[in-house]
PDB file of C-alpha atoms in Angstrom:
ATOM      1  CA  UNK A   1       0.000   0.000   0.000  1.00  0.00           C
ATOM      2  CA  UNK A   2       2.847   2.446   0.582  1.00  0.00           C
ATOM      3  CA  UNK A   3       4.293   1.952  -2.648  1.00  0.00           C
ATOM      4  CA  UNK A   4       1.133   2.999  -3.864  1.00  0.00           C
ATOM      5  CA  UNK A   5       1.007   6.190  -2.049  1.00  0.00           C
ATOM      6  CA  UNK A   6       4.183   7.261  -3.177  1.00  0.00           C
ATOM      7  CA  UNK A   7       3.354   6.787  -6.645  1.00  0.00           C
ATOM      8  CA  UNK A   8       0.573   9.135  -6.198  1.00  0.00           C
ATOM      9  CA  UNK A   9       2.827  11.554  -4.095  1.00  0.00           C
ATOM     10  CA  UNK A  10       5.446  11.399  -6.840  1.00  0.00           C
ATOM     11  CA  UNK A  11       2.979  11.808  -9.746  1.00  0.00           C
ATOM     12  CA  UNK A  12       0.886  15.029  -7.450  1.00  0.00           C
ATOM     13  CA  UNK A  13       4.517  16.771  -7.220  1.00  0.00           C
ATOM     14  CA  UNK A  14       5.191  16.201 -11.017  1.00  0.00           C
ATOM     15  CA  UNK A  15       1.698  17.906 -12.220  1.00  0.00           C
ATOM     16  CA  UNK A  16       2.864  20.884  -9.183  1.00  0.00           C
ATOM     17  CA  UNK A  17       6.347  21.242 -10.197  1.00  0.00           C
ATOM     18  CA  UNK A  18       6.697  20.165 -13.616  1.00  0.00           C
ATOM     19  CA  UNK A  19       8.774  17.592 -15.035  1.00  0.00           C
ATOM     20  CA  UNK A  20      12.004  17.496 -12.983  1.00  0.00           C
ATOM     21  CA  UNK A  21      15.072  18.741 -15.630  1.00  0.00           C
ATOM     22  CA  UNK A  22      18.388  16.870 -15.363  1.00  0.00           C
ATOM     23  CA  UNK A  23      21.170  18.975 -14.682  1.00  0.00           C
ATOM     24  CA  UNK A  24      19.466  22.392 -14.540  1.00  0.00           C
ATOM     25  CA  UNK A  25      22.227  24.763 -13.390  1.00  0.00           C
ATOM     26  CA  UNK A  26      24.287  23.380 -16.319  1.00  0.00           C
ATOM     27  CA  UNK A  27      21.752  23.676 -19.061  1.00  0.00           C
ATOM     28  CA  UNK A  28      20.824  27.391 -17.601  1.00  0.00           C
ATOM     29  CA  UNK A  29      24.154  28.286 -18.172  1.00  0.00           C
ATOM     30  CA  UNK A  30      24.426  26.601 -21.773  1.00  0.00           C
ATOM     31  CA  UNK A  31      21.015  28.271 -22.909  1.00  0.00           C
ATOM     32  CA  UNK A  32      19.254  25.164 -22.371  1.00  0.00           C
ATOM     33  CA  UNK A  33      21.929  22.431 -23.708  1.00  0.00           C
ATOM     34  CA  UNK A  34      24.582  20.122 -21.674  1.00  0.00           C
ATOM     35  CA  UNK A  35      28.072  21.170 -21.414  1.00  0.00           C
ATOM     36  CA  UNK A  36      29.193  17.730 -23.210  1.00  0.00           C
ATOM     37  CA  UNK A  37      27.310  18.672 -26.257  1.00  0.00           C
ATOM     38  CA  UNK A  38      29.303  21.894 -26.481  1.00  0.00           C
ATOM     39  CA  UNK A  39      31.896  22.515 -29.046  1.00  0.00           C
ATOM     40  CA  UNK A  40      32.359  26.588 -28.236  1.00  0.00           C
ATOM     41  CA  UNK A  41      31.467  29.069 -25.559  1.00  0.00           C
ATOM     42  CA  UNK A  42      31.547  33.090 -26.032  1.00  0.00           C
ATOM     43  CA  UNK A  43      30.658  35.050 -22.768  1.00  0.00           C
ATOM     44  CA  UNK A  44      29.246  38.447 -22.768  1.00  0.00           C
ATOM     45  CA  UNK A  45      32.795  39.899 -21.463  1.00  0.00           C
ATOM     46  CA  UNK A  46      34.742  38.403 -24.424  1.00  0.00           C
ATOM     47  CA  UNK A  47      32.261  39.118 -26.898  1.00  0.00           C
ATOM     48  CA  UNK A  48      32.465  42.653 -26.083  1.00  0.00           C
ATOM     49  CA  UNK A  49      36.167  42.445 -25.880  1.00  0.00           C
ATOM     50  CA  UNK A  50      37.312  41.470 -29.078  1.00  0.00           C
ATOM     51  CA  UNK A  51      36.040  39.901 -32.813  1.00  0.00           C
ATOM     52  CA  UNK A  52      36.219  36.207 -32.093  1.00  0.00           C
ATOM     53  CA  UNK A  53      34.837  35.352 -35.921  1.00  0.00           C
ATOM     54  CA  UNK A  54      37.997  33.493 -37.146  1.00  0.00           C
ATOM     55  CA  UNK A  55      37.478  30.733 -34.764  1.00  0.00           C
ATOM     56  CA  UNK A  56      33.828  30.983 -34.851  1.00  0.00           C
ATOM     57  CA  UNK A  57      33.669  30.136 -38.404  1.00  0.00           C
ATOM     58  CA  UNK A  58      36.520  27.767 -38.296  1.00  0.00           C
ATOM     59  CA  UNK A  59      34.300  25.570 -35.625  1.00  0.00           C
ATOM     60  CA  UNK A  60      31.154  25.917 -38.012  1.00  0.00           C
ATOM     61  CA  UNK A  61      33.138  24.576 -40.815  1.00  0.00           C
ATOM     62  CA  UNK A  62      34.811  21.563 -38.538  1.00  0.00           C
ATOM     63  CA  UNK A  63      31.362  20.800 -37.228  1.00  0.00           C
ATOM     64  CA  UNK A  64      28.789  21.813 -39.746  1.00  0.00           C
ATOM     65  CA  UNK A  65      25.497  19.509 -37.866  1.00  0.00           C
ATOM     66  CA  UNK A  66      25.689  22.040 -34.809  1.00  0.00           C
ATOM     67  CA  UNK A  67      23.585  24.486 -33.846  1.00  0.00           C
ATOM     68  CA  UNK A  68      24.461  27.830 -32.522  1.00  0.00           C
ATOM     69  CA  UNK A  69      22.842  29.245 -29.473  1.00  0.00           C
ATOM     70  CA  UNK A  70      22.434  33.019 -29.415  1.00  0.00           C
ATOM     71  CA  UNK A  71      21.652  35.016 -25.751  1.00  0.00           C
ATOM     72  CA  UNK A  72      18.757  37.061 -27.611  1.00  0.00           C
ATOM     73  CA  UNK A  73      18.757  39.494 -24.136  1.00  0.00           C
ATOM     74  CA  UNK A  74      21.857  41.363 -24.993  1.00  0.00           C
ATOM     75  CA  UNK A  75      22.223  43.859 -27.189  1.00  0.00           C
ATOM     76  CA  UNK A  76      22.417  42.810 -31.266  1.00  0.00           C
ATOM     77  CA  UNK A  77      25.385  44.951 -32.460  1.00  0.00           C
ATOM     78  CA  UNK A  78      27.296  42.014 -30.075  1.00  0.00           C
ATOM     79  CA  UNK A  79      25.699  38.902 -31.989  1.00  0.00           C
ATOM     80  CA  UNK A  80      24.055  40.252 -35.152  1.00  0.00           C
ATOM     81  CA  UNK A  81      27.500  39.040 -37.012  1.00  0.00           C
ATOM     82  CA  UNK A  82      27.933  36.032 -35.298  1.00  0.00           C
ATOM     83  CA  UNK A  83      23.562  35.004 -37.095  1.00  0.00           C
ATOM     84  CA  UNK A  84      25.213  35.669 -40.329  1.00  0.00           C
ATOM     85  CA  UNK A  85      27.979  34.039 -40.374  1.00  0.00           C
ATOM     86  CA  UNK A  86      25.434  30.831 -39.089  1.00  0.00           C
ATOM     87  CA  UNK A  87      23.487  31.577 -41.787  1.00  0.00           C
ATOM     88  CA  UNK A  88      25.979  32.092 -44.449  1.00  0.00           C
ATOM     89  CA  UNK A  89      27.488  28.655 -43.611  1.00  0.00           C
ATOM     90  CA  UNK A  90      24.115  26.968 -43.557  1.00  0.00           C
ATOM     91  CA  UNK A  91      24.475  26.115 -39.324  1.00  0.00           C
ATOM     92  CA  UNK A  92      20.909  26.365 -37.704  1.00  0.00           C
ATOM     93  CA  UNK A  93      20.794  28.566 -34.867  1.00  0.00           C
ATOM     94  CA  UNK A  94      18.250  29.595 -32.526  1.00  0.00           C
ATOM     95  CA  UNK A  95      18.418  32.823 -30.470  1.00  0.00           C
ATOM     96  CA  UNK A  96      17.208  32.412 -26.445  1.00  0.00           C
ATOM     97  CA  UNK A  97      15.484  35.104 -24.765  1.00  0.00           C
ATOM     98  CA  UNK A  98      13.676  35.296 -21.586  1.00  0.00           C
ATOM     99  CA  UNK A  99      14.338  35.179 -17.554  1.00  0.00           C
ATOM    100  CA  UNK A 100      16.326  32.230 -17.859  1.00  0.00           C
ATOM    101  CA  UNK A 101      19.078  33.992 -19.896  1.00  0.00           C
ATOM    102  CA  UNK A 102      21.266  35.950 -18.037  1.00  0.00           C
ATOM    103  CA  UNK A 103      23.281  39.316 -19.324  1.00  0.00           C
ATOM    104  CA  UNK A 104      26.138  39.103 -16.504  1.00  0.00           C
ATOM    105  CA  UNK A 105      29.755  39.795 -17.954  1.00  0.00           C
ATOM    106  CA  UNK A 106      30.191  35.555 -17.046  1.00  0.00           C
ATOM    107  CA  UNK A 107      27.282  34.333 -18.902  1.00  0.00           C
ATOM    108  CA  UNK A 108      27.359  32.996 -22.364  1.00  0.00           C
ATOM    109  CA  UNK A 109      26.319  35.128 -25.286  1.00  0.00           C
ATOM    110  CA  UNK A 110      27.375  32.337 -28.216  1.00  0.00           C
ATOM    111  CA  UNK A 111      27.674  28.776 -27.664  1.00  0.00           C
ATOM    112  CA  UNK A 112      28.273  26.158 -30.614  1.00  0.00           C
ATOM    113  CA  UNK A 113      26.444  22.675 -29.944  1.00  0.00           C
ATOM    114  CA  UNK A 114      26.527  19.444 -30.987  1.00  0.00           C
ATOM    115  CA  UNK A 115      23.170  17.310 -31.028  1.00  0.00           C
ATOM    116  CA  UNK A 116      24.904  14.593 -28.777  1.00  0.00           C
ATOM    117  CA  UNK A 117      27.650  14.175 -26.450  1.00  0.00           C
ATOM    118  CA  UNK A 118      31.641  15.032 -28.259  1.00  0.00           C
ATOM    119  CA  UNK A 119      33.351  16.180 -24.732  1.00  0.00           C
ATOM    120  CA  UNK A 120      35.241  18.641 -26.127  1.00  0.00           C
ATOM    121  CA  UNK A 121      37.573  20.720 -24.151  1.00  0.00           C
ATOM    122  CA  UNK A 122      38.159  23.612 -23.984  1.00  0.00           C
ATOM    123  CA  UNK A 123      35.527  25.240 -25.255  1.00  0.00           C
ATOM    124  CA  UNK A 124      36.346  29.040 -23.739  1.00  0.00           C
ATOM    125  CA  UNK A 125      37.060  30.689 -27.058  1.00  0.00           C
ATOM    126  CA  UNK A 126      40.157  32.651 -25.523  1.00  0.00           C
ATOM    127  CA  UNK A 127      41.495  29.211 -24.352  1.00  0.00           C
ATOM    128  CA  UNK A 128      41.008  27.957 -27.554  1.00  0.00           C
ATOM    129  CA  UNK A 129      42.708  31.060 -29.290  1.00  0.00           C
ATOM    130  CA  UNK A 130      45.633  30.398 -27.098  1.00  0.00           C
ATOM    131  CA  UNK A 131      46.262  26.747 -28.360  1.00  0.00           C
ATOM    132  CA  UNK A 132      48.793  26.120 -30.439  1.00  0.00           C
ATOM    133  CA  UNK A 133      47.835  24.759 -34.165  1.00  0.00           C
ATOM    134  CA  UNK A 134      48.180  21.038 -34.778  1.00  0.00           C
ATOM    135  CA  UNK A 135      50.284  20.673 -38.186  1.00  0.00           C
ATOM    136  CA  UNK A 136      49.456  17.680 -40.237  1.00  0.00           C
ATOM    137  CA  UNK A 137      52.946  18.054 -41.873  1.00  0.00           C
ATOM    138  CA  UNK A 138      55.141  17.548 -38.877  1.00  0.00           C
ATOM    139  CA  UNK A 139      56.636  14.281 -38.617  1.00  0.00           C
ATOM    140  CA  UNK A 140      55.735  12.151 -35.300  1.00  0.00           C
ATOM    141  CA  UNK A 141      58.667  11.146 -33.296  1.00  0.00           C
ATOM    142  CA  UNK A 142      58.486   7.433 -33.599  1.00  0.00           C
ATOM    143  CA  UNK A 143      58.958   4.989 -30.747  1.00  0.00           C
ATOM    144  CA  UNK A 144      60.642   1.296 -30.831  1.00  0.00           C
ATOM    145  CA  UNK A 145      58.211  -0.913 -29.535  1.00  0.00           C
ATOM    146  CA  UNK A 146      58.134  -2.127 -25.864  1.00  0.00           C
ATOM    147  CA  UNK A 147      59.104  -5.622 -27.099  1.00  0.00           C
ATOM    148  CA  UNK A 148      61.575  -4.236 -30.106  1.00  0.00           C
ATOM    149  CA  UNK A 149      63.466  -2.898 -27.318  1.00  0.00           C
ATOM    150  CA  UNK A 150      63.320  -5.483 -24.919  1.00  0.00           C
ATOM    151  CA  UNK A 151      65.171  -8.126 -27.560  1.00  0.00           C
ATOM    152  CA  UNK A 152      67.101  -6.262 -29.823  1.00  0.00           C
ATOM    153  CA  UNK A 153      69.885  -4.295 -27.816  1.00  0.00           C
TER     154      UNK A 153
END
């Protein structure tokens, strides 16, 4: 009989409160999305510090599936290029508005997703501008095997 009641208790809080959301603090703070679907972040602070469109477009051409997140509460002259560019690549976007989506200089006012989990990290664009550029061309040191070395002094 208990088992019964707590069904009931469970399903009166859900029809209160609403479905409960997994992670919520993360998703507020990703517009809505899960920080392992998340290929690139832009807060309000950097956005307004500096033209971050080189590695904007070069993670919309890496990952052209994703959809961009715009924080529709701040002011356009910040994101208006950053729709274009979206749309010029053919990326869907979607622009967030609403209590949820806060304008403090730490929030995000771009983020680049993924439909399902990739892990990628870092995803701070000024940590990413700081990394260095993986060359293709460079030659990889090459190690003797474990065994190669073992035997053959």
């Amino acid at each position: 009989m208990e088992k019964h009641d707590s069904d009931v208790n469970d399903r009166l809080k859900q029809e209160i409160y609403g479905q409960p959301k997994i992670k919520p603090d993360e998703q507020r703070r990703y517009m809505g999305t899960f920080r392992e679907r998340v290929w690139l972040t832009i807060s309000i602070a950097e956005i307004k510090q500096q033209d971050w469109m080189t590695i904007f477009k070069e993670t919309l051409q890496k990952h052209p599936d994703s959809l961009v997140i715009i924080n529709g509460n701040i002011d356009d002259r910040y994101t208006s290029k950053y729709l274009t560019a979206a749309n010029q690549l053919n990326v869907d976007f979607t622009i967030k508005t609403g209590a949820e989506i806060k304008t403090k200089p730490d929030s995000l006012a771009v983020v680049v997703t993924a439909h399902e989990a990739v892990f990628a990290n870092p995803v701070d664009v000024a940590k990413l501008s700081q990394q260095p550029v993986k060359s293709e061309d460079q030659p990889k040191e090459k190690h003797e095997s474990f065994f190669k070395h073992l035997f053959h002094k």
